mmCIF file with all atom_site columns, C-alpha atoms in Angstrom:
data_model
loop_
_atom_site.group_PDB
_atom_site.id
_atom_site.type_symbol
_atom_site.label_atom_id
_atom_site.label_alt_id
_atom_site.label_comp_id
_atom_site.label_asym_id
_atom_site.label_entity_id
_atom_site.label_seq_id
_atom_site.pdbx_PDB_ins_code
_atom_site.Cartn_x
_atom_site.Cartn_y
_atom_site.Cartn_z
_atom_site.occupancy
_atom_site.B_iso_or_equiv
_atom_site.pdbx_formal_charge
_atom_site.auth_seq_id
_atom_site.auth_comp_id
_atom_site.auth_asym_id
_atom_site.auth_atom_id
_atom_site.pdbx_PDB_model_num
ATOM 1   C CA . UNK Z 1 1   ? 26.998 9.393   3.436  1.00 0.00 ? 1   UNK Z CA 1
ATOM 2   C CA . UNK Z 1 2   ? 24.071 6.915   2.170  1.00 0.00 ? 2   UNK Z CA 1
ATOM 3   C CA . UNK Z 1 3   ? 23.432 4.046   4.722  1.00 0.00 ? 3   UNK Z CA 1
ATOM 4   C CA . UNK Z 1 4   ? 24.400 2.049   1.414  1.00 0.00 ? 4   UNK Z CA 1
ATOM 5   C CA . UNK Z 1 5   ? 27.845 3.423   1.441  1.00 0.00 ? 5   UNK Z CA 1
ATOM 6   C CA . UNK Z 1 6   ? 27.670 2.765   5.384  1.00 0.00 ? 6   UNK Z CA 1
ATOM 7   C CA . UNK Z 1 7   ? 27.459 -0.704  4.605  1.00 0.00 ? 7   UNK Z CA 1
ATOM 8   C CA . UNK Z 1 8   ? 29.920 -0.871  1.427  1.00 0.00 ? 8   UNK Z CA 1
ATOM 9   C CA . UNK Z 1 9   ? 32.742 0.429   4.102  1.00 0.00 ? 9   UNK Z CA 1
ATOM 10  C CA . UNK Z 1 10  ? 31.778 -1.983  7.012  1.00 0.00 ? 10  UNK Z CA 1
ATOM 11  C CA . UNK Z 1 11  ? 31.418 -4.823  4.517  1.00 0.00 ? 11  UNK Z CA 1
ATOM 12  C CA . UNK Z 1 12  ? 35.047 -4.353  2.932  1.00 0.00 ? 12  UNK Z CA 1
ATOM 13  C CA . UNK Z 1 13  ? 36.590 -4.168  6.655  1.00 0.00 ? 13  UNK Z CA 1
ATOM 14  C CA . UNK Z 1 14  ? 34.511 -6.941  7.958  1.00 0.00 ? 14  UNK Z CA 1
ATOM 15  C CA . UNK Z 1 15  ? 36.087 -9.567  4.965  1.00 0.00 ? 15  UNK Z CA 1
ATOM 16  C CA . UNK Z 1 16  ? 39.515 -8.210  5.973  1.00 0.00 ? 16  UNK Z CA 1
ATOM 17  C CA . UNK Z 1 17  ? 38.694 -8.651  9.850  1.00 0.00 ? 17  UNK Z CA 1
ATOM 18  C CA . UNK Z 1 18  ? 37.419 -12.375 9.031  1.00 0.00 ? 18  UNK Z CA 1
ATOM 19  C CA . UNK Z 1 19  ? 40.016 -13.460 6.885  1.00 0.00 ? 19  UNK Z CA 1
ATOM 20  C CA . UNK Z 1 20  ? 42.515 -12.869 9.919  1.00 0.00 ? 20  UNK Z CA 1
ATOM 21  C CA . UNK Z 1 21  ? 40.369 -14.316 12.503 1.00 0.00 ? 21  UNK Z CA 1
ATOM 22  C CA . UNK Z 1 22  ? 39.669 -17.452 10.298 1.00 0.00 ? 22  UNK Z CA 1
ATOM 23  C CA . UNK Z 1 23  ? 43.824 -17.376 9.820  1.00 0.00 ? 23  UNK Z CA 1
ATOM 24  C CA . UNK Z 1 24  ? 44.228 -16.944 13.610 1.00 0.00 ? 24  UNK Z CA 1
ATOM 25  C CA . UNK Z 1 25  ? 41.774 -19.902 14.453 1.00 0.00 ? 25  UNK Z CA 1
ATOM 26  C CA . UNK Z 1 26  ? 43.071 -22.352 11.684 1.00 0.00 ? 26  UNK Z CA 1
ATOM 27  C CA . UNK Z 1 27  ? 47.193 -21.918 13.050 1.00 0.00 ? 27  UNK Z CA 1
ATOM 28  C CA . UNK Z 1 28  ? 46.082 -22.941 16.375 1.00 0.00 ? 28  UNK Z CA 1
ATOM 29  C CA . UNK Z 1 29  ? 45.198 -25.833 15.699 1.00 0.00 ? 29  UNK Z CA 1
ATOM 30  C CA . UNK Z 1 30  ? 41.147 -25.742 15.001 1.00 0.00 ? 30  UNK Z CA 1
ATOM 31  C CA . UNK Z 1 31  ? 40.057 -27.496 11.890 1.00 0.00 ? 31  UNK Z CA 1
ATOM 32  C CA . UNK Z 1 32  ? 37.704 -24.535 10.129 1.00 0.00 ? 32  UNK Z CA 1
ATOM 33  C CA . UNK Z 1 33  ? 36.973 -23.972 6.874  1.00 0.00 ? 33  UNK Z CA 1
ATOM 34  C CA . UNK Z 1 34  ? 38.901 -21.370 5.383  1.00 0.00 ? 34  UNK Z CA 1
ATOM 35  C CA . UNK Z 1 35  ? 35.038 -19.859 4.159  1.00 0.00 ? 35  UNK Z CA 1
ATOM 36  C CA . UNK Z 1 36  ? 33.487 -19.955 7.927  1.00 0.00 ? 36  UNK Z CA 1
ATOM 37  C CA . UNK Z 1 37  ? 32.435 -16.688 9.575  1.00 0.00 ? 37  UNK Z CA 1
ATOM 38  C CA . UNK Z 1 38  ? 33.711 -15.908 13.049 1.00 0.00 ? 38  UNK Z CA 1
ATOM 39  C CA . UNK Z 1 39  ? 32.637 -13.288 15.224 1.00 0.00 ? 39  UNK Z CA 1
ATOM 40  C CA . UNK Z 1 40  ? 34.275 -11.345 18.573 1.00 0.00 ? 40  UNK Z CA 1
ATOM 41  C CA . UNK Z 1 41  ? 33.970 -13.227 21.638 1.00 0.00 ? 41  UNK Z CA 1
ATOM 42  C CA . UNK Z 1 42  ? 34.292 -16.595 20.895 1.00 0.00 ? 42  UNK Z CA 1
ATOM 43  C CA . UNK Z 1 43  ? 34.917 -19.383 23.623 1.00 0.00 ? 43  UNK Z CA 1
ATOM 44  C CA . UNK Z 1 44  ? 36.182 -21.912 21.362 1.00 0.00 ? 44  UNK Z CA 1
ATOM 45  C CA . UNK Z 1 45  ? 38.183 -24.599 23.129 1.00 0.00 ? 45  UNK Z CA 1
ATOM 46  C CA . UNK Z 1 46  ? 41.562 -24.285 23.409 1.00 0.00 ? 46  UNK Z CA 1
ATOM 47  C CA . UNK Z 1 47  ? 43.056 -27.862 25.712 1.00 0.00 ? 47  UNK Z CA 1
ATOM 48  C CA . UNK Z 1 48  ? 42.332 -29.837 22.427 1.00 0.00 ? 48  UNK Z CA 1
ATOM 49  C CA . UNK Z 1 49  ? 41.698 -27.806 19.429 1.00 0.00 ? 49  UNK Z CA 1
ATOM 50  C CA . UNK Z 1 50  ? 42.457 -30.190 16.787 1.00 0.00 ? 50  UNK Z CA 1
ATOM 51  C CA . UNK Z 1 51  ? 39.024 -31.706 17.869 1.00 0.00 ? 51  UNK Z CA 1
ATOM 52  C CA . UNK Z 1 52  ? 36.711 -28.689 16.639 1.00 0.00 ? 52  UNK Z CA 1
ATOM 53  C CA . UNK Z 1 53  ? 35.865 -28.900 13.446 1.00 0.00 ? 53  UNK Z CA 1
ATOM 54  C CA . UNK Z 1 54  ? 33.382 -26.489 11.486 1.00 0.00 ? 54  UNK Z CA 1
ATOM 55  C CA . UNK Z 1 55  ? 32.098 -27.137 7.982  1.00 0.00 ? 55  UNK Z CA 1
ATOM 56  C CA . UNK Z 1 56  ? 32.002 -24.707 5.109  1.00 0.00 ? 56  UNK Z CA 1
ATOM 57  C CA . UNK Z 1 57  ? 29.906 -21.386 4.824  1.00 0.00 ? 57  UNK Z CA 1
ATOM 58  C CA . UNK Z 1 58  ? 29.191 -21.961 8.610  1.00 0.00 ? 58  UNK Z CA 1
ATOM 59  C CA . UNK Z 1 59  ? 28.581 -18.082 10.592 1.00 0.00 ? 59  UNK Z CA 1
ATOM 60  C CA . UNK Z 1 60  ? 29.806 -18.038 14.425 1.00 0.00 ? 60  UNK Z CA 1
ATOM 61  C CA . UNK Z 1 61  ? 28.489 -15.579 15.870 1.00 0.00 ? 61  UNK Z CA 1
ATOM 62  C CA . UNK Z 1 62  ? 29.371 -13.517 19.043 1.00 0.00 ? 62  UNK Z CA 1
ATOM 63  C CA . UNK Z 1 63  ? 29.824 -15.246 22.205 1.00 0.00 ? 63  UNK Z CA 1
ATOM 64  C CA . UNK Z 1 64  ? 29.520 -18.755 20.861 1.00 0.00 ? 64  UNK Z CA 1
ATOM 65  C CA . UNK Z 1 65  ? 31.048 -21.308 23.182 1.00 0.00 ? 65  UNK Z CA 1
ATOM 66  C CA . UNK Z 1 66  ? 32.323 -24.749 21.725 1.00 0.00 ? 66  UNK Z CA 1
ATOM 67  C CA . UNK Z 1 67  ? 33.673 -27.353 23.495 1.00 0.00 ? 67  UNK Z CA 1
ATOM 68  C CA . UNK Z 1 68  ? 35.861 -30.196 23.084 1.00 0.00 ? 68  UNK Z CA 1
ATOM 69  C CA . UNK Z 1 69  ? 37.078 -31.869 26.428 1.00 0.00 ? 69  UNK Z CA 1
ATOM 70  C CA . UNK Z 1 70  ? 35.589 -32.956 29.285 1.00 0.00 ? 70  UNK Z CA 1
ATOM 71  C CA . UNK Z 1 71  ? 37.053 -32.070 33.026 1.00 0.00 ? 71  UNK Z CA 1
ATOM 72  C CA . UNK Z 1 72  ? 34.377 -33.936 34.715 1.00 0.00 ? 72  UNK Z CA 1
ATOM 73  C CA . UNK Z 1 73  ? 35.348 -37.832 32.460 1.00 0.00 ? 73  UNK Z CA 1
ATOM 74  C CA . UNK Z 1 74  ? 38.924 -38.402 33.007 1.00 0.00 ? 74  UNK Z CA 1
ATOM 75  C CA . UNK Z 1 75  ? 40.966 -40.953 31.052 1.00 0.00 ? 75  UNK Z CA 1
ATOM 76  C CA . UNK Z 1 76  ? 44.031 -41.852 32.678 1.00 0.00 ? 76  UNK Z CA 1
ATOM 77  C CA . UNK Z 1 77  ? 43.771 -39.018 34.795 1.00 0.00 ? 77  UNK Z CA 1
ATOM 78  C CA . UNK Z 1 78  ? 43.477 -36.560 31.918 1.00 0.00 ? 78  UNK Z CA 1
ATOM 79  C CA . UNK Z 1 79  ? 40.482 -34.641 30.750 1.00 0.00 ? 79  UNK Z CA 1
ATOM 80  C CA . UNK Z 1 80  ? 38.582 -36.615 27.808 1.00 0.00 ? 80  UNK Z CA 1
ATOM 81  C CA . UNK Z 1 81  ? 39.268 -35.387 24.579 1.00 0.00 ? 81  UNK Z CA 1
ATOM 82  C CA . UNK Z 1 82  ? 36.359 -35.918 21.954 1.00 0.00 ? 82  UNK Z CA 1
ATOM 83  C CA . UNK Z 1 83  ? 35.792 -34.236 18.492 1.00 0.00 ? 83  UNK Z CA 1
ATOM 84  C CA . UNK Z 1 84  ? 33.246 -31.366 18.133 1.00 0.00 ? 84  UNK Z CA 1
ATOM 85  C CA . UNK Z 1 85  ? 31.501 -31.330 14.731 1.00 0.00 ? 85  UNK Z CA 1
ATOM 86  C CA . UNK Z 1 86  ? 29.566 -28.142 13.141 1.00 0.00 ? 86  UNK Z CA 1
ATOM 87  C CA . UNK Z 1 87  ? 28.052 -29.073 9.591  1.00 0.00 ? 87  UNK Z CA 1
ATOM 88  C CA . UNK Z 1 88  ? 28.425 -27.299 6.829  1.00 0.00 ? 88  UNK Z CA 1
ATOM 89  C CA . UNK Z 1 89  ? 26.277 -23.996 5.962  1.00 0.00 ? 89  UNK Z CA 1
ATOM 90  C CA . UNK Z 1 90  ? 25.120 -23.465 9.842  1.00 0.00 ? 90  UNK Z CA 1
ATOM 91  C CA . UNK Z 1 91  ? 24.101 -20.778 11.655 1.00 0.00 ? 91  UNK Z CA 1
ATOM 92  C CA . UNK Z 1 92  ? 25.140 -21.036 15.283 1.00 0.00 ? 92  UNK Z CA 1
ATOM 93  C CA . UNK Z 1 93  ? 22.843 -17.646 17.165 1.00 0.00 ? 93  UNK Z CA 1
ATOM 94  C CA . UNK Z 1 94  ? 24.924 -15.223 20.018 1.00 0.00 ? 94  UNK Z CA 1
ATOM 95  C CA . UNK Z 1 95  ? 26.056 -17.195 23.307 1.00 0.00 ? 95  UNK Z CA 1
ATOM 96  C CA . UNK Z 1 96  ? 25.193 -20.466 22.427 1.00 0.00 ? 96  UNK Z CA 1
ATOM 97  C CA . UNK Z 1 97  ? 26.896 -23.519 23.861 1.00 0.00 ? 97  UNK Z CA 1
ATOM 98  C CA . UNK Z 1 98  ? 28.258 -26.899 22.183 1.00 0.00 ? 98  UNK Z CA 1
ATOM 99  C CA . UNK Z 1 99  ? 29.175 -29.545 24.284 1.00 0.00 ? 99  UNK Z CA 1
ATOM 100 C CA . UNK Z 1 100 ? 32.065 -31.774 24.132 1.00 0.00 ? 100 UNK Z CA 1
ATOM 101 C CA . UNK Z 1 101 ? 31.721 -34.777 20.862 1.00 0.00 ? 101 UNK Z CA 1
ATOM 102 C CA . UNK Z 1 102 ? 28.347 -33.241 19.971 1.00 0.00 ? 102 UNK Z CA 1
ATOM 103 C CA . UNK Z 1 103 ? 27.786 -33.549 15.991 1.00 0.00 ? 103 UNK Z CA 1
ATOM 104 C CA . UNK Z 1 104 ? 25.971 -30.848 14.604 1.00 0.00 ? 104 UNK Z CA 1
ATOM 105 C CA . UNK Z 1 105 ? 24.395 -32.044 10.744 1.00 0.00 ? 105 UNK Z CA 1
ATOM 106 C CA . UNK Z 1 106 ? 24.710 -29.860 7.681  1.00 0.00 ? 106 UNK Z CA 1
ATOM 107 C CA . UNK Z 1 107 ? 22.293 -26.371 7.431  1.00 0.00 ? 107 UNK Z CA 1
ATOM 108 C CA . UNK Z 1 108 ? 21.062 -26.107 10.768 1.00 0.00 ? 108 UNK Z CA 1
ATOM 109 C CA . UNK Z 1 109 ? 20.160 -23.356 12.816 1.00 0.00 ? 109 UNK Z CA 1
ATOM 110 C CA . UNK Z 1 110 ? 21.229 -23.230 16.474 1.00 0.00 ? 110 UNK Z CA 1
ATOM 111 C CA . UNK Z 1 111 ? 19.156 -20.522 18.083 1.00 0.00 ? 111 UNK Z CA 1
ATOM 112 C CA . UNK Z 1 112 ? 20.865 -18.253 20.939 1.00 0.00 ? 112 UNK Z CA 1
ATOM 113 C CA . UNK Z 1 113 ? 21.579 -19.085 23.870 1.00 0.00 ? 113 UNK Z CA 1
ATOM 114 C CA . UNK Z 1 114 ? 20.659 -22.553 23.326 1.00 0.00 ? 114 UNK Z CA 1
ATOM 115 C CA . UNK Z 1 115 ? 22.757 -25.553 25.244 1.00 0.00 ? 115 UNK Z CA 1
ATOM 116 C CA . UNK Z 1 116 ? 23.454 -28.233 22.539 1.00 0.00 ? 116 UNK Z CA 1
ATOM 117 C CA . UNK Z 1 117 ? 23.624 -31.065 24.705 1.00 0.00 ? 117 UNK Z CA 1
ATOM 118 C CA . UNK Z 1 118 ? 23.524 -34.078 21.656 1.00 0.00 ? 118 UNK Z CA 1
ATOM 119 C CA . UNK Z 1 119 ? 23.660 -35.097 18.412 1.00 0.00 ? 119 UNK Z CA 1
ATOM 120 C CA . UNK Z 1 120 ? 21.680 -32.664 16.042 1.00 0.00 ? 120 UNK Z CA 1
ATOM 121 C CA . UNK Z 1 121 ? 20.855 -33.985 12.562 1.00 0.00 ? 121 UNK Z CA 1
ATOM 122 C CA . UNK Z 1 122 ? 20.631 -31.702 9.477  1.00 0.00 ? 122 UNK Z CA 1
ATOM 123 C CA . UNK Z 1 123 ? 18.032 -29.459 8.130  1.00 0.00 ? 123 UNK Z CA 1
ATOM 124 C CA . UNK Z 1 124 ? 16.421 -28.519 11.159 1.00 0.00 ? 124 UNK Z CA 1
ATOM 125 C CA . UNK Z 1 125 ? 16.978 -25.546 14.036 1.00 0.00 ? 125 UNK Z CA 1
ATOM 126 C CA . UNK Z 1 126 ? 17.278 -26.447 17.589 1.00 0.00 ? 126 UNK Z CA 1
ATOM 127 C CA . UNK Z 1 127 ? 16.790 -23.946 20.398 1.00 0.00 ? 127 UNK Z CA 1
ATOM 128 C CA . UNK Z 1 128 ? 16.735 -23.717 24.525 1.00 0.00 ? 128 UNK Z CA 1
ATOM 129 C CA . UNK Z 1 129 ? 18.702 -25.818 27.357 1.00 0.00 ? 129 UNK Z CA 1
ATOM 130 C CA . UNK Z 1 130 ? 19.198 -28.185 26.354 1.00 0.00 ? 130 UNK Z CA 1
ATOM 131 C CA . UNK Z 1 131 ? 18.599 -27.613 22.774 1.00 0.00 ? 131 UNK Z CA 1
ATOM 132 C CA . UNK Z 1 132 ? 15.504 -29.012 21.176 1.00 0.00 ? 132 UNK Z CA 1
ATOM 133 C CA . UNK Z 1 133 ? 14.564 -29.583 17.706 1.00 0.00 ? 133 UNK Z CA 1
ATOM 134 C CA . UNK Z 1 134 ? 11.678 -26.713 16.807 1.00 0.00 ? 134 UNK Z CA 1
ATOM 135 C CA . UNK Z 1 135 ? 11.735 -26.806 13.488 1.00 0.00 ? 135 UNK Z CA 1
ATOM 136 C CA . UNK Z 1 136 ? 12.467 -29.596 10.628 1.00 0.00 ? 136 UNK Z CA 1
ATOM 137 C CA . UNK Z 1 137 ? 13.132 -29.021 6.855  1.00 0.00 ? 137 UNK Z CA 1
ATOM 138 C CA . UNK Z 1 138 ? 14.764 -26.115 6.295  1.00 0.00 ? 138 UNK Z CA 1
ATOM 139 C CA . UNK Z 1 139 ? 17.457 -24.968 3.568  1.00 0.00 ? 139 UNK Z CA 1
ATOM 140 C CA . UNK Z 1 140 ? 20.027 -22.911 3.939  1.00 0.00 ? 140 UNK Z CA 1
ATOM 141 C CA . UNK Z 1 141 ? 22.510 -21.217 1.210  1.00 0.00 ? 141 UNK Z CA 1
ATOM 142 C CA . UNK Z 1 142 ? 26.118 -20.883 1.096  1.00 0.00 ? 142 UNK Z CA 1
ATOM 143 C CA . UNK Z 1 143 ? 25.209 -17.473 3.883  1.00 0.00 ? 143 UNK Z CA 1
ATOM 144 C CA . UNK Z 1 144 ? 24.130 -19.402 6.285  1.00 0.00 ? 144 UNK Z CA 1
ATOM 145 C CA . UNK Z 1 145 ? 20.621 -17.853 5.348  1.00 0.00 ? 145 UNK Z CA 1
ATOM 146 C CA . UNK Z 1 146 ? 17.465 -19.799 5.256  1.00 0.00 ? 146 UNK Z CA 1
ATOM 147 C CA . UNK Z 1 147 ? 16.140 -19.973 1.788  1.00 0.00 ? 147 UNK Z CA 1
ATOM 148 C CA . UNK Z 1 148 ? 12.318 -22.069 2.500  1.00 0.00 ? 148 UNK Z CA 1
ATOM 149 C CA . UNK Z 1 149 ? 11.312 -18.919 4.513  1.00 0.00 ? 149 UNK Z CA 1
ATOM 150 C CA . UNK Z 1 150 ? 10.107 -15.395 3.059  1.00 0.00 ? 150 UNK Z CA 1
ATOM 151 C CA . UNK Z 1 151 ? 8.528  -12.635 5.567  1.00 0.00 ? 151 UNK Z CA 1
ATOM 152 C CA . UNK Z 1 152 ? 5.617  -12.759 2.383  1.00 0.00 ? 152 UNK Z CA 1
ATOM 153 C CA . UNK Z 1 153 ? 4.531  -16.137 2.607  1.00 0.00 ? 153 UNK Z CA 1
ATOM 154 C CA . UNK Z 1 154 ? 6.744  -17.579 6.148  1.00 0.00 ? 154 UNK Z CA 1
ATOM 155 C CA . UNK Z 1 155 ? 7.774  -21.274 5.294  1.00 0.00 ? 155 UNK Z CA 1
ATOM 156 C CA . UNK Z 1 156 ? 7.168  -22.996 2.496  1.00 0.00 ? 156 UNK Z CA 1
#
């Protein structure tokens, strides 16, 4: 078997696989769109769901942690509840962390690992703890791939 074919197989189950977890997410209460990528492992939370929101053609991937309450800032002797927003067409790298009411911007890259601490505007990738902005300008397509970057010519 080619490693074409390989990939054909894995490729069919992985839709099926993603269709279910996005399913899963979206009955529990989390407001993703229906085209997001999820991966295993996820930490998403799961006191206030309706507060995590992820934009279109956005990939998860594994280990991802995203939160949206706050143990620490009690209101009325309850946890805070704030909204969590991922953009649209993101890419958010293995194990990293969102904080509670963070707003991630459309087509950005959060590298792994990294602690996303604040506010994140579009077009750019953030990386480390906490997260800082390392790169500015980028595009992204409806994979979550950057599309201003070629292993050729590097950014353009």
């Amino acid at each position: 078997m080619t490693i074409d074919t390989k990939f054909a197989i894995r490729t069919f189950f992985a839709r099926i696989i993603q269709k279910y977890r996005n399913v899963k997410y979206r009955i529990r209460g989390y407001n993703i769109h229906p085209s997001v990528i999820l991966e295993r492992h996820l930490n998403i939370d799961r006191l206030y769901p309706q507060g995590v929101y992820v934009g279109e053609n956005t990939l998860i991937a594994s280990g991802v942690t995203i939160m949206a309450h706050d143990h620490c800032k009690r209101v009325k002797n309850q946890p805070l509840l704030v909204d969590t927003r991922i953009g649209a067409r993101c890419f958010i790298a293995v194990g990293a962390t969102i904080l509670p009411g963070v707003i991630i911007g459309d087509e950005v890259v959060v590298g792994a690992g990294a602690v996303v601490t604040k506010n994140v505007p579009s077009n750019v990738i953030v990386a480390g703890n906490p997260a800082k902005i390392i790169r500015e300008n980028i595009k992204m397509n409806n994979k979550a791939e950057i599309i201003n970057w070629t292993i050729e010519e590097g950014w353009t």
